[in-house]
Coordinates of C-alpha atoms in Angstrom, one line a residue:
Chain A
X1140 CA 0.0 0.0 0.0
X1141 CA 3.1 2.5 0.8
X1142 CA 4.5 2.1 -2.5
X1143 CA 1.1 2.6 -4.2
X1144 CA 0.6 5.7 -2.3
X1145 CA 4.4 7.1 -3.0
X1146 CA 4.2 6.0 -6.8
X1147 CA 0.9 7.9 -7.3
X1148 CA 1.7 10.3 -5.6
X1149 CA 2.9 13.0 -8.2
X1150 CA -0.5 12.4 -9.8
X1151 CA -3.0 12.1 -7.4
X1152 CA -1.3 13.6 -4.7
X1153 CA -3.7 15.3 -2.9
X1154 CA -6.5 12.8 -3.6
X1155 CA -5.9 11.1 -0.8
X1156 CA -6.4 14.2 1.5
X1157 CA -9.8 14.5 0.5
X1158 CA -12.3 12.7 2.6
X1159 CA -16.0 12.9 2.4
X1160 CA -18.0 12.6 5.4
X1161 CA -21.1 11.4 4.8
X1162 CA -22.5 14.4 7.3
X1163 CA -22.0 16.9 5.2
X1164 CA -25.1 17.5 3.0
X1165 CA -24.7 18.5 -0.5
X1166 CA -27.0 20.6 -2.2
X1167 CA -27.3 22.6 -4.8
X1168 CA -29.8 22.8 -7.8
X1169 CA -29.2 22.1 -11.7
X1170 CA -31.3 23.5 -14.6
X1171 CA -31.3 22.6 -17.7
X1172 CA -31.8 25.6 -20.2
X1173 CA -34.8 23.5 -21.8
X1174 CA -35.7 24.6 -25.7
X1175 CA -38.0 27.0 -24.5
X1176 CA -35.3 30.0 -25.0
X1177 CA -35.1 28.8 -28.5
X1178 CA -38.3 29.1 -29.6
X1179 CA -38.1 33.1 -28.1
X1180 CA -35.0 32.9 -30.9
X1181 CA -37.0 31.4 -33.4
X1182 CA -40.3 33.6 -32.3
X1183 CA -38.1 36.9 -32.5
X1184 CA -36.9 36.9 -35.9
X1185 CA -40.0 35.8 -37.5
X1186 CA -41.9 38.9 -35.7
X1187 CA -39.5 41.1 -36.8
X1188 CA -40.6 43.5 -39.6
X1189 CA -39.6 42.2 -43.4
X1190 CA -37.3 45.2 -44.1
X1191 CA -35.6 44.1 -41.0
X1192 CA -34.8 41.0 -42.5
X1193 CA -34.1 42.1 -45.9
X1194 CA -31.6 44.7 -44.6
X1195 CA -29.7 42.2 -42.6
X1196 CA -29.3 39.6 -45.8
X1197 CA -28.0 43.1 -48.2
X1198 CA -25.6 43.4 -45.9
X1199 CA -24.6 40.4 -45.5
X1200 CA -24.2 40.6 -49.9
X1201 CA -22.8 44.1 -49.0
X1202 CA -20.2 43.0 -47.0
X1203 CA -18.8 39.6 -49.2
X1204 CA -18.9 42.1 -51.9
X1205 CA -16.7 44.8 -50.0
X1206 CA -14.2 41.1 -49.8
X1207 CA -14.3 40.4 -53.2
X1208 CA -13.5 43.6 -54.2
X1209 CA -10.1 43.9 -51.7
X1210 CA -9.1 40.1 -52.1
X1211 CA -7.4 39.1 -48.5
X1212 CA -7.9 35.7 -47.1
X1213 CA -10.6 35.6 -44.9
X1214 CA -13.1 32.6 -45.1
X1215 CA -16.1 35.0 -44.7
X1216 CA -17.1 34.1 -48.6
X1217 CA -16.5 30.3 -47.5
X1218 CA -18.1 30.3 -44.0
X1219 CA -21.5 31.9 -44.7
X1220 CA -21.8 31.4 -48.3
X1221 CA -25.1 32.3 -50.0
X1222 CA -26.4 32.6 -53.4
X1223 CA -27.9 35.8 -53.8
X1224 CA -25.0 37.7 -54.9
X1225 CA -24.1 35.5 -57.4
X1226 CA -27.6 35.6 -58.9
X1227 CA -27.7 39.0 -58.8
X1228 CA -24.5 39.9 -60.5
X1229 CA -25.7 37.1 -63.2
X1230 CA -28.6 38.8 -63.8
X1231 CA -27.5 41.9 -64.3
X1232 CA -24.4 40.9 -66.1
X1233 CA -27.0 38.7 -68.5
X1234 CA -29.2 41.9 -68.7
X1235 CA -26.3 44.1 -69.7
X1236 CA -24.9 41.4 -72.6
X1237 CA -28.1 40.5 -74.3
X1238 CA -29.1 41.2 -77.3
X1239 CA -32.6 42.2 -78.8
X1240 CA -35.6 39.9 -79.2
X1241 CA -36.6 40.3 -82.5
X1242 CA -33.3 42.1 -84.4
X1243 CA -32.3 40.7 -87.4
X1244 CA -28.7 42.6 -87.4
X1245 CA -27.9 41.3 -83.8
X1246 CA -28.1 38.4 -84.6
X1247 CA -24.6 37.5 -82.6
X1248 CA -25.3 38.8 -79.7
X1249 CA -25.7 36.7 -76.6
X1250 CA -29.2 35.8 -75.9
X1251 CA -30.0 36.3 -72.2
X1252 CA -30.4 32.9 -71.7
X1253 CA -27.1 31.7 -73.5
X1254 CA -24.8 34.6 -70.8
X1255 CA -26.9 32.9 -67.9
X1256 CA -26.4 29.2 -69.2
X1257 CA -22.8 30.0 -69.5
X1258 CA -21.9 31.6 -66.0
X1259 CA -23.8 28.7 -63.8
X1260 CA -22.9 25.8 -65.9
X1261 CA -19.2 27.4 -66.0
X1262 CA -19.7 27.2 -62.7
X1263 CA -20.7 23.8 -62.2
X1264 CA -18.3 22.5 -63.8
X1265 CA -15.3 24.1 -62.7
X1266 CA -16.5 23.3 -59.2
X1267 CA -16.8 19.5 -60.1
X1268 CA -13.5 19.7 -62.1
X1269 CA -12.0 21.3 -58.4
X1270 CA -13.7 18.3 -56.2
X1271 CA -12.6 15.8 -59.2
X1272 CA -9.0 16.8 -58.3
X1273 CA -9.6 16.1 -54.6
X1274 CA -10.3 19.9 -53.5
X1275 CA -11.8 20.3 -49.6
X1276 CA -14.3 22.8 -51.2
X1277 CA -17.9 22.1 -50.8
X1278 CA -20.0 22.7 -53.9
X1279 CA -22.0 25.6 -52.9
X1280 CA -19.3 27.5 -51.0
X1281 CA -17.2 27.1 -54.4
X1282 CA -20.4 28.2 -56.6
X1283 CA -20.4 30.6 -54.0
X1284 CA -17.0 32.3 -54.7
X1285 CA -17.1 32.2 -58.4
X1286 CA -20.2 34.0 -58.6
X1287 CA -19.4 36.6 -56.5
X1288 CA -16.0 37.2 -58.3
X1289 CA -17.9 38.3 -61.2
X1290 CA -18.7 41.7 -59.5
X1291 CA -15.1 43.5 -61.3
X1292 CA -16.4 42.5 -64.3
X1293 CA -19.9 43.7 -63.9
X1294 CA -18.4 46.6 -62.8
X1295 CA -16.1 46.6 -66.1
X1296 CA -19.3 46.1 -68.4
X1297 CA -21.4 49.2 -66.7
X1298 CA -18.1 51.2 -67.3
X1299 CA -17.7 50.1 -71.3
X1300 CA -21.4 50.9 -71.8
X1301 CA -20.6 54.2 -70.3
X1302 CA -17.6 54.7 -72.5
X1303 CA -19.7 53.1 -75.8
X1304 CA -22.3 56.1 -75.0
X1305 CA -19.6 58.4 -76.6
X1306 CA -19.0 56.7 -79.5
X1307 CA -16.9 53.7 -80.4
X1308 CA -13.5 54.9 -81.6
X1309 CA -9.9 53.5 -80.7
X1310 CA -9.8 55.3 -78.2
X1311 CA -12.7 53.6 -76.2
X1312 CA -11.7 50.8 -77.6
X1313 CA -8.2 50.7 -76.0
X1314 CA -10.0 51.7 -73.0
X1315 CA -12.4 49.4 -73.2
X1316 CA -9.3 47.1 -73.4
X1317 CA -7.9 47.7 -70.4
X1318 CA -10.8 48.0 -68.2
X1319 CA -11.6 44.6 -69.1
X1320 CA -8.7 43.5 -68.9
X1321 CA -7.8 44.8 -65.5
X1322 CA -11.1 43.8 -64.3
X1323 CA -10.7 39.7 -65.7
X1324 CA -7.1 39.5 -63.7
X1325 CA -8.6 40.8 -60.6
X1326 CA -12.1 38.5 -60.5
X1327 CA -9.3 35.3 -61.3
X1328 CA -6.8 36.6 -59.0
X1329 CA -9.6 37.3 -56.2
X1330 CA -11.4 33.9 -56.8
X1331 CA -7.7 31.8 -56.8
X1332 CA -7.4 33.6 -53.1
X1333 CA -10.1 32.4 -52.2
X1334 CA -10.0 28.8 -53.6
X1335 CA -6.2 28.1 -53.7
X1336 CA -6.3 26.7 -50.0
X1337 CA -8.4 23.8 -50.4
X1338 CA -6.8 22.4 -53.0
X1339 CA -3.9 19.9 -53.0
X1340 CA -0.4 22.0 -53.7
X1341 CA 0.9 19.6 -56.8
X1342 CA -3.1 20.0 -58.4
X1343 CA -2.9 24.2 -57.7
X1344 CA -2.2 25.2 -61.8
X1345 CA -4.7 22.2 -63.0
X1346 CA -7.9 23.7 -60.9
X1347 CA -6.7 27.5 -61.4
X1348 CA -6.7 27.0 -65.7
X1349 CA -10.3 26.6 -65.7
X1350 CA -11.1 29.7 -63.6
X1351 CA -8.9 31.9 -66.0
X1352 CA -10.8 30.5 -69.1
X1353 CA -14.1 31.3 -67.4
X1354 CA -13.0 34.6 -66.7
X1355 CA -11.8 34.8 -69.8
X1356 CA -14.4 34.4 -71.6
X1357 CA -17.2 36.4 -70.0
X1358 CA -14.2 39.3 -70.4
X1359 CA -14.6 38.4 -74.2
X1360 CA -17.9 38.6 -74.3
X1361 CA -18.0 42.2 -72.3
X1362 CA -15.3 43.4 -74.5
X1363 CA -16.8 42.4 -78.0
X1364 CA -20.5 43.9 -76.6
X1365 CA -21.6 46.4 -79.2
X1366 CA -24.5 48.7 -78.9
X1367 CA -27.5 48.7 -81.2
X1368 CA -27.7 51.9 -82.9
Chain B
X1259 CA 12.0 5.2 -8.4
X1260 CA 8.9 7.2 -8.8
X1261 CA 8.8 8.2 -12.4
X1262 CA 8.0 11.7 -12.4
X1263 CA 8.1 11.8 -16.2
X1264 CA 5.3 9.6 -16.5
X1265 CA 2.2 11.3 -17.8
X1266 CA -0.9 9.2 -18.6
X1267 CA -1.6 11.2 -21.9
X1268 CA -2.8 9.1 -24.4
X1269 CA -0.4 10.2 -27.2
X1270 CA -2.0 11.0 -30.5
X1271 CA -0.8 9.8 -33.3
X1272 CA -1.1 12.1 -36.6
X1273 CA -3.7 10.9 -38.5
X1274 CA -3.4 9.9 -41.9
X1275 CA -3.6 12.6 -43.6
X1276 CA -1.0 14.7 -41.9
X1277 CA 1.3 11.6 -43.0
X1278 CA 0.4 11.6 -46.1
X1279 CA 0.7 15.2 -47.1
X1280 CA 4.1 14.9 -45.9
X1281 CA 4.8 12.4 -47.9
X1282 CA 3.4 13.9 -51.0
X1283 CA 5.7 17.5 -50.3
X1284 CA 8.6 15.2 -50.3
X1285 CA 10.8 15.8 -53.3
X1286 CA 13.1 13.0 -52.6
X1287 CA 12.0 9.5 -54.4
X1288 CA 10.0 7.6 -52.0
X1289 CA 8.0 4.4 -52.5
X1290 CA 4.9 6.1 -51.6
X1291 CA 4.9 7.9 -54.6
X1292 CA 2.4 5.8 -57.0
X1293 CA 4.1 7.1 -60.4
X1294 CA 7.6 7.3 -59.0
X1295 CA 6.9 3.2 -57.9
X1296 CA 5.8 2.4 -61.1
X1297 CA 8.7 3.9 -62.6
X1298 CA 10.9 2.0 -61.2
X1299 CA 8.8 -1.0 -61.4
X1300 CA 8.2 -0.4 -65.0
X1301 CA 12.4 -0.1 -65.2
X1302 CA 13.2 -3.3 -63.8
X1303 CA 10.7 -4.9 -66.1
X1304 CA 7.7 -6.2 -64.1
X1305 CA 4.4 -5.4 -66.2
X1306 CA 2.7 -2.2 -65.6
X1307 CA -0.3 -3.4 -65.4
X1308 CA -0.1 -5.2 -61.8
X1309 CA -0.7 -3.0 -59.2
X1310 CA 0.7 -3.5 -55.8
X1311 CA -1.2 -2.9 -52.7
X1312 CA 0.2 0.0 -51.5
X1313 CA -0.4 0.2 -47.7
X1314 CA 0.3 4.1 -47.5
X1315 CA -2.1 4.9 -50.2
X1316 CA -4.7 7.6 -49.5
X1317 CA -7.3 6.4 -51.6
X1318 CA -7.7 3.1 -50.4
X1319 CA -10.4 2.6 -53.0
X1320 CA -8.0 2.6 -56.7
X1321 CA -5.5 0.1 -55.7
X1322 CA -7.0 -3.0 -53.7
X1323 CA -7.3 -5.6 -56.3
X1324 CA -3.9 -6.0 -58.2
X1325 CA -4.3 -5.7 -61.9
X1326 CA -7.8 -3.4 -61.7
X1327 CA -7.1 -0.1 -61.5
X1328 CA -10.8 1.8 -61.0
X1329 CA -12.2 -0.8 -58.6
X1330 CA -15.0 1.6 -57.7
X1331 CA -18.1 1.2 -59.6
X1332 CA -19.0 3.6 -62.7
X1333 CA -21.6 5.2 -60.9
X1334 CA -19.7 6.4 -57.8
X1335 CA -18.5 9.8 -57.6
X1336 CA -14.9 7.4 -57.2
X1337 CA -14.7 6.4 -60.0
X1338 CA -14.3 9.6 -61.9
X1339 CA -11.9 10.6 -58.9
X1340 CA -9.7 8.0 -59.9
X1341 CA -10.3 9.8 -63.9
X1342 CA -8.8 13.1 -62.3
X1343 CA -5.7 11.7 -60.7
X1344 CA -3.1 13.4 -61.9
X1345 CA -0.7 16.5 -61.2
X1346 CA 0.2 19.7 -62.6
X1347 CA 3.3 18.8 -64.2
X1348 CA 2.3 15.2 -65.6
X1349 CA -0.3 17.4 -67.5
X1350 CA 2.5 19.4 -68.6
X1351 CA 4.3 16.4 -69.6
X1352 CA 1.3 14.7 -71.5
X1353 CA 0.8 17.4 -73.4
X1354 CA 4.6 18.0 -74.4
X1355 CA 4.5 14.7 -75.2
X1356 CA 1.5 14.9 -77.7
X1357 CA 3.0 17.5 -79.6
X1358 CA 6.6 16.3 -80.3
X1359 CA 6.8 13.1 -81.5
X1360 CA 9.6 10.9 -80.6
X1361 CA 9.9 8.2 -82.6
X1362 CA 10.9 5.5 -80.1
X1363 CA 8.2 6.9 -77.5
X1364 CA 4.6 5.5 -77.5
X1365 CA 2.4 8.2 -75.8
X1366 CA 0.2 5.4 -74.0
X1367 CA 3.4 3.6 -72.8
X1368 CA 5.5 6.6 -71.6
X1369 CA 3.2 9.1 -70.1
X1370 CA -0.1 7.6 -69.8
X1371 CA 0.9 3.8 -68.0
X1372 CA -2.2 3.0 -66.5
X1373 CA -3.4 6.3 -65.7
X1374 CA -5.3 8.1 -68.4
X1375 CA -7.0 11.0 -66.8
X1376 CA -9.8 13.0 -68.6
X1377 CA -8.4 16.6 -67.4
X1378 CA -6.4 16.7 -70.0
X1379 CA -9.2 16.1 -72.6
X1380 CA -11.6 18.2 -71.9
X1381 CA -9.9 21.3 -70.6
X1382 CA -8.3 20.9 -74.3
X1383 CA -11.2 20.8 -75.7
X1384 CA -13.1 23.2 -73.9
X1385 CA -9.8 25.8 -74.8
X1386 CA -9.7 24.8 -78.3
X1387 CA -13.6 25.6 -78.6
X1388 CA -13.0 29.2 -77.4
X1389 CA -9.8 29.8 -79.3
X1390 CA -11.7 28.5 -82.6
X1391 CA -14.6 31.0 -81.8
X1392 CA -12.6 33.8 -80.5
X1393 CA -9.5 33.5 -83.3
X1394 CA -13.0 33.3 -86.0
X1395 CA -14.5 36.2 -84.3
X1396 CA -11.1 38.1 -84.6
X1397 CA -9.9 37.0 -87.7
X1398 CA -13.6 38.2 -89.2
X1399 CA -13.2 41.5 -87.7
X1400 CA -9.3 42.2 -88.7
X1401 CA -10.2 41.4 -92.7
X1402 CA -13.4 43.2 -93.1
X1403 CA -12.6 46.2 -91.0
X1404 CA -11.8 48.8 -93.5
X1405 CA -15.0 48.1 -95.4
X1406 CA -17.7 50.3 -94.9
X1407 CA -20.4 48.4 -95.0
X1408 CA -19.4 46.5 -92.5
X1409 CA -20.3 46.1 -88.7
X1410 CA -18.8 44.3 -86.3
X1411 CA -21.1 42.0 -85.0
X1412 CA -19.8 39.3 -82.6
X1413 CA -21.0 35.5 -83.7
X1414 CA -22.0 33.7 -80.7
X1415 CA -23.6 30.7 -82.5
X1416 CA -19.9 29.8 -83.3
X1417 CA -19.0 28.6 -79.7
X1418 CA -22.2 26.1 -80.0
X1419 CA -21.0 25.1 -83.5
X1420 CA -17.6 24.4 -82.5
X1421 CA -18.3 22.6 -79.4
X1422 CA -20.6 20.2 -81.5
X1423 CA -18.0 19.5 -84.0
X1424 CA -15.0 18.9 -81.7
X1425 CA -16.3 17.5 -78.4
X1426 CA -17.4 15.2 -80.9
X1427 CA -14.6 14.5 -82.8
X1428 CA -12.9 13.4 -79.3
X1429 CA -15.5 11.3 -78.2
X1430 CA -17.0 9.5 -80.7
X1431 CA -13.6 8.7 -83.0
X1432 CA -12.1 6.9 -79.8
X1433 CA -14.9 5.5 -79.3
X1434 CA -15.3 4.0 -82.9
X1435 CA -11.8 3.0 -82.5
X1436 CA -12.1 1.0 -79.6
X1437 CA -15.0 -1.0 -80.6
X1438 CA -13.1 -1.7 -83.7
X1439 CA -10.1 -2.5 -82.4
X1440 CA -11.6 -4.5 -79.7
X1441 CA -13.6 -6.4 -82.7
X1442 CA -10.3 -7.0 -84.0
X1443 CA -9.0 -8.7 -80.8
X1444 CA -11.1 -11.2 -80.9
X1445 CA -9.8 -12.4 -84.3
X1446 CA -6.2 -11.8 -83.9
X1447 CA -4.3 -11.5 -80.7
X1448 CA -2.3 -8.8 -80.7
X1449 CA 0.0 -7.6 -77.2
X1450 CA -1.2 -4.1 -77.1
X1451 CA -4.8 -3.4 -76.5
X1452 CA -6.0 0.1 -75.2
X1453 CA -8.6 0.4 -72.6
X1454 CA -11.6 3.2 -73.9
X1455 CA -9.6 5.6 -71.5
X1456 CA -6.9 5.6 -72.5
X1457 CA -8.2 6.1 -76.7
X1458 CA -9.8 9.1 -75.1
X1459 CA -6.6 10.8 -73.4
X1460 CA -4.4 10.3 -76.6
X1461 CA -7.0 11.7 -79.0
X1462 CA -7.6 14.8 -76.9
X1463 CA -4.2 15.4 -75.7
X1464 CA -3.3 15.1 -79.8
X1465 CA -6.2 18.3 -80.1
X1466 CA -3.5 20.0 -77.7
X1467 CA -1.1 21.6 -81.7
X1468 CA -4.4 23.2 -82.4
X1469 CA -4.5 26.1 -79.9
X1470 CA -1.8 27.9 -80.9
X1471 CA -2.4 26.8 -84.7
X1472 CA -5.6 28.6 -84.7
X1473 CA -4.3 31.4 -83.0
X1474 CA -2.0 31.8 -85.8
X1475 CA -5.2 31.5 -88.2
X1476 CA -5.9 34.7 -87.1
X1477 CA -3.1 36.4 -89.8
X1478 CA -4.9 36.6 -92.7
X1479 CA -2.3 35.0 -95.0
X1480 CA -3.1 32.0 -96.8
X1481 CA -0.1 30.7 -96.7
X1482 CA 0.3 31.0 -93.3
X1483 CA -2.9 28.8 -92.3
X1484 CA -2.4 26.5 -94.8
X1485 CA 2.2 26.2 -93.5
X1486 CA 0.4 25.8 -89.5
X1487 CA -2.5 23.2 -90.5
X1488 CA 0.2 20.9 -92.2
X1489 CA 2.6 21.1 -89.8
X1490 CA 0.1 20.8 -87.2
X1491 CA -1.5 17.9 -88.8
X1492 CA 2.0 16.0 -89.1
X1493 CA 2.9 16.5 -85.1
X1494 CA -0.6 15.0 -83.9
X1495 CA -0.8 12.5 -86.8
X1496 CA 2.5 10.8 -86.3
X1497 CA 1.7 11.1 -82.6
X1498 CA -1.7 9.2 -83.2
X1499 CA -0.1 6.8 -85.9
X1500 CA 2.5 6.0 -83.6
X1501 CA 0.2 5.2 -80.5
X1502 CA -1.6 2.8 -82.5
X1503 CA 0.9 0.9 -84.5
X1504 CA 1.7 -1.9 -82.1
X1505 CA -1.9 -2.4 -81.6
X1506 CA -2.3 -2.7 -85.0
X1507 CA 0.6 -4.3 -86.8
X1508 CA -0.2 -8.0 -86.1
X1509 CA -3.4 -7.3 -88.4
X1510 CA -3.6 -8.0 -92.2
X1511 CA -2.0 -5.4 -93.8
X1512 CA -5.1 -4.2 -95.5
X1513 CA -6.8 -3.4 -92.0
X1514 CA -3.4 -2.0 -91.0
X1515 CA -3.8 0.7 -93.3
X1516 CA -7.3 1.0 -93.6
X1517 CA -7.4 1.8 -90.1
X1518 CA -3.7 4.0 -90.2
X1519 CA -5.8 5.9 -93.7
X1520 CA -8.8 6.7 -91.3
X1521 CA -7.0 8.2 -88.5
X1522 CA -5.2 10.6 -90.6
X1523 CA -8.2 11.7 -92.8
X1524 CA -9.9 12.2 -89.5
X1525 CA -7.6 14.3 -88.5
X1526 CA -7.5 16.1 -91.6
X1527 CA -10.8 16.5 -92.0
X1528 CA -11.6 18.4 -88.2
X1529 CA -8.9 20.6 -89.2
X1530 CA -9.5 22.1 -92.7
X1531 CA -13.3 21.5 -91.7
X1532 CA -12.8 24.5 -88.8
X1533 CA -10.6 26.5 -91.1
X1534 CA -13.4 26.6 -93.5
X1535 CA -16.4 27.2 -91.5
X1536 CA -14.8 29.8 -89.4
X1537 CA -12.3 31.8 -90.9
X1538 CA -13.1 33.9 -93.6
X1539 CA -11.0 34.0 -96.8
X1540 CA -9.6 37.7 -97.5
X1541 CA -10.7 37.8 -100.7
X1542 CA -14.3 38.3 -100.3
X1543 CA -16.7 40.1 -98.1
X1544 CA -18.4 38.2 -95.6
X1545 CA -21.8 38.8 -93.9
X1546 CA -21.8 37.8 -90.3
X1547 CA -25.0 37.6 -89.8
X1548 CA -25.8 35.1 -93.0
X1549 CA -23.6 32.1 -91.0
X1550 CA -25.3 29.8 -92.9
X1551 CA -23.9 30.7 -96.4
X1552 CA -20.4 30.2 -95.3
X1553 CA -19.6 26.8 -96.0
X1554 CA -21.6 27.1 -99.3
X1555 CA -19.4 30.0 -100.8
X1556 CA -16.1 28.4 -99.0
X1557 CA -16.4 25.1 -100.6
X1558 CA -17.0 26.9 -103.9
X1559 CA -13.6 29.2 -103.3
X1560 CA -12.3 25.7 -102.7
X1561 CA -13.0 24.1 -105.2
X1562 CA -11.3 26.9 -107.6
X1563 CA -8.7 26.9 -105.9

């Protein structure tokens, strides 16, 4: 018994001080915080007015695109990813691009549906091409990210309509140019920020390729937009 | 005696994954490496084909039964994992290897082994659709731009029109091949046969001369297009003839070069075909929005020429 109480007694020393009479009552209460706190939760935010609500999900847009637009790495985008934003931008971006209904001479243009087909089945399948590789990425936080890094170049296609209201010369086109072109390496530059982590490190080029030909493209399509007269 | 160092932690061992990853970062050869392993199993002449259970191998799923590679079932999400298994510089590789032919070198043998991928396939595909419609779209533009009657008008309906054309070209060829030359296995036995995969990944790494050939088509010199298509056209042909030689050789020479004929008109045909139905000739003034008359008045030039 001596050597038990000297070998344990580094660890439980002390143990063995303690001794509980059995006179000594013990009391005390325990409550359990039952659900009924959570249905106040619950009760709360469906009384609250609509604009209340409305308000809190535009800023919650607001504030992923105030990340998108200065790329650093925080996992807000990732964390609380929602789909708004994306639709939004696609919208307006398909709004912007499409061409008239019943034009013979436009014949080229994008057709709303064909810009909106594009940028979600883009989407898709650059996010299963990035889980194909073995990426960590769920498939709505990565849907998530690429549609909200469309905003520069929503941004770059209300700009070239401003600078097509002046005319198209060479010298809206060369700015045209380089708006675009500015505004395609910062959406795949933000968007790799964003999605570089979860990928494997020897996979980084093969899932970052498809992102600069999406990009790509919808800059093609921005740049080549001409106006109907 | 008391052992004051003794703590009654349970010590956690690093999970897998924290071993593997630092296995993966190593640059030093290591036998976890799958390709590396095969290497050097492929240089001291044991058959590619068997795989070896490898006990550190993170996805347990490709390599339990020796000689299968995708034991996972076609309709797992698995399955086209084991499709996507490659890195960033055996891409690179793959497609160097498509475009410069060594004559010694099969592609299947030297860079795909028993790991086609279809990465490689359809991003080239995909690219090559956009550079056909975007060079088209350009080239258009830089030969009828001093007209005056002319307006620029960009031509969507080309991106459907090549996607149709090419993503068919790399599908349904291998696919032709294979069932033919699987047809033909059953007659003769020959020591190279090619999985369906593996048809797939040579033909569209092969598509990979084309990008920066049709980026060239957007000069508007004849000679130019015509100097890139051939010299396209005998890198990804040789490659392709090449790749399917052994398979084919045992055969009666007339299948031999029926089948050796059809590749290369193939070929030939998918490129001239794009040259003609999207890039204008200089010579005469296209409308944009009449698409549909284009291969009519191009076979026409072509046939005067």
């Amino acid at each position: 018994m001596a050597e038990v109480d000297e070998s344990s007694k580094p660890l439980f020393a002390g143990l063995s001080d303690i001794s509980i009479s059995e006179d000594i009552p013990v009391e005390g209460d325990i409550s359990v915080p039952v659900g009924s706190q959570n249905a106040d939760n619950d009760l709360s935010t469906l009384d609250e007015p609509v604009k209340d609500t409305i308000l809190r999900d535009l800023r919650a847009i607001g504030q992923k695109f105030v990340h998108v637009m200065y790329p650093k790495k925080s996992s807000a985008l990732l964390r609380d990813w929602d789909l708004w934003g994306p639709l939004i931008l696609c919208v307006t971006l398909a709004l912007m691009l499409q061409s008239g209904s019943a034009d013979s001479e436009e014949d080229g243009r994008p057709q709303f549906a064909e810009v909106f087909v594009i940028i979600w089945f883009g989407s898709v399948i650059i996010t299963l091409n990035s889980k194909l590789l073995g990426g960590t990425i769920s498939f709505f936080q990565s849907l998530c990210v690429l549609g909200y890094c469309i905003l520069p170049l929503t941004v770059a296609m209300i700009v070239c309509r401003i600078v097509l209201l002046g005319g198209s010369g060479v010298i809206g086109f060369a700015v045209r140019l380089i708006v675009v072109t500015a505004s395609f390496s910062w959406s795949t530059f933000a968007s790799t920020a964003f999605l570089a982590d979860s990928q494997p490190a020897n996979r980084k080029a093969l899932v970052v390729y498809p992102v600069f030909l999406f990009y790509f493209v919808i800059g093609w399509m921005i740049l080549t937009f001409s106006p109907s007269h | 005696m008391a052992n004051t160092d003794f703590h009654l932690e349970f010590q956690e061992f690093e999970d897998d994954q924290g071993f593997i990853k630092s296995n993966q970062s190593s640059t030093t050869v290591t036998i976890d490496d799958p390709i590396k392993s095969r290497k050097q199993r492929k240089a001291t002449g044991t058959a590619p084909e068997e795989e070896e259970i490898d006990p550190l191998d993170s996805n347990d799923q490709t390599e339990l039964l020796s000689g299968e590679k995708r034991s996972a079932p076609f309709w797992t999400f698995e399955f086209y994992q084991t499709l996507f298994d490659v890195d960033s510089h055996q891409v690179k590789n793959r497609i160097v290897g498509s475009i410069l032919p060594w004559p010694g070198k099969n592609f299947v043998e030297v860079y795909l082994r028993s790991n086609p991928d279809l990465y490689g396939p359809f991003w080239i595909c995909a690219t090559l659709v956009f550079a056909i419609a975007i060079s088209g779209n350009i080239s258009s533009f830089v030969v009828n731009h001093g007209q005056p009657k002319y307006k620029y008008v960009p031509d969507f309906r080309k991106v459907t029109m090549a996607a149709t054309a090419i993503y068919s070209y790399a599908w349904l060829v291998p696919l032709a091949l294979w069932g033919f030359l699987t047809w033909r296995n059953t007659k003769i036995t020959s020591l190279v046969s090619y999985s369906f995969m593996q048809i797939v990944c040579v033909y569209g790494y092969s598509l990979s001369i084309y990008i920066p050939a049709v980026i060239l088509w957007i000069i508007p010199s004849e000679g130019l297009r015509w100097f890139s298509i051939v010299v396209a056209l005998c890198l990804s042909g040789s490659v392709l003839v090449m790749t399917f030689w052994p398979a084919i050789r045992d055969d009666k020479p007339r299948i031999t070069i029926a089948i050796i004929a059809t590749i290369v008109i193939l070929h030939v045909l998918l490129a001239v075909g794009c040259k003609a139905c999207f890039f204008s000739r200089p010579t005469y003034e296209m409308d944009p929005s009449e698409d549909h008359n284009e291969p009519l008045r191009t076979t026409s030039t072509l046939s005067s020429t």
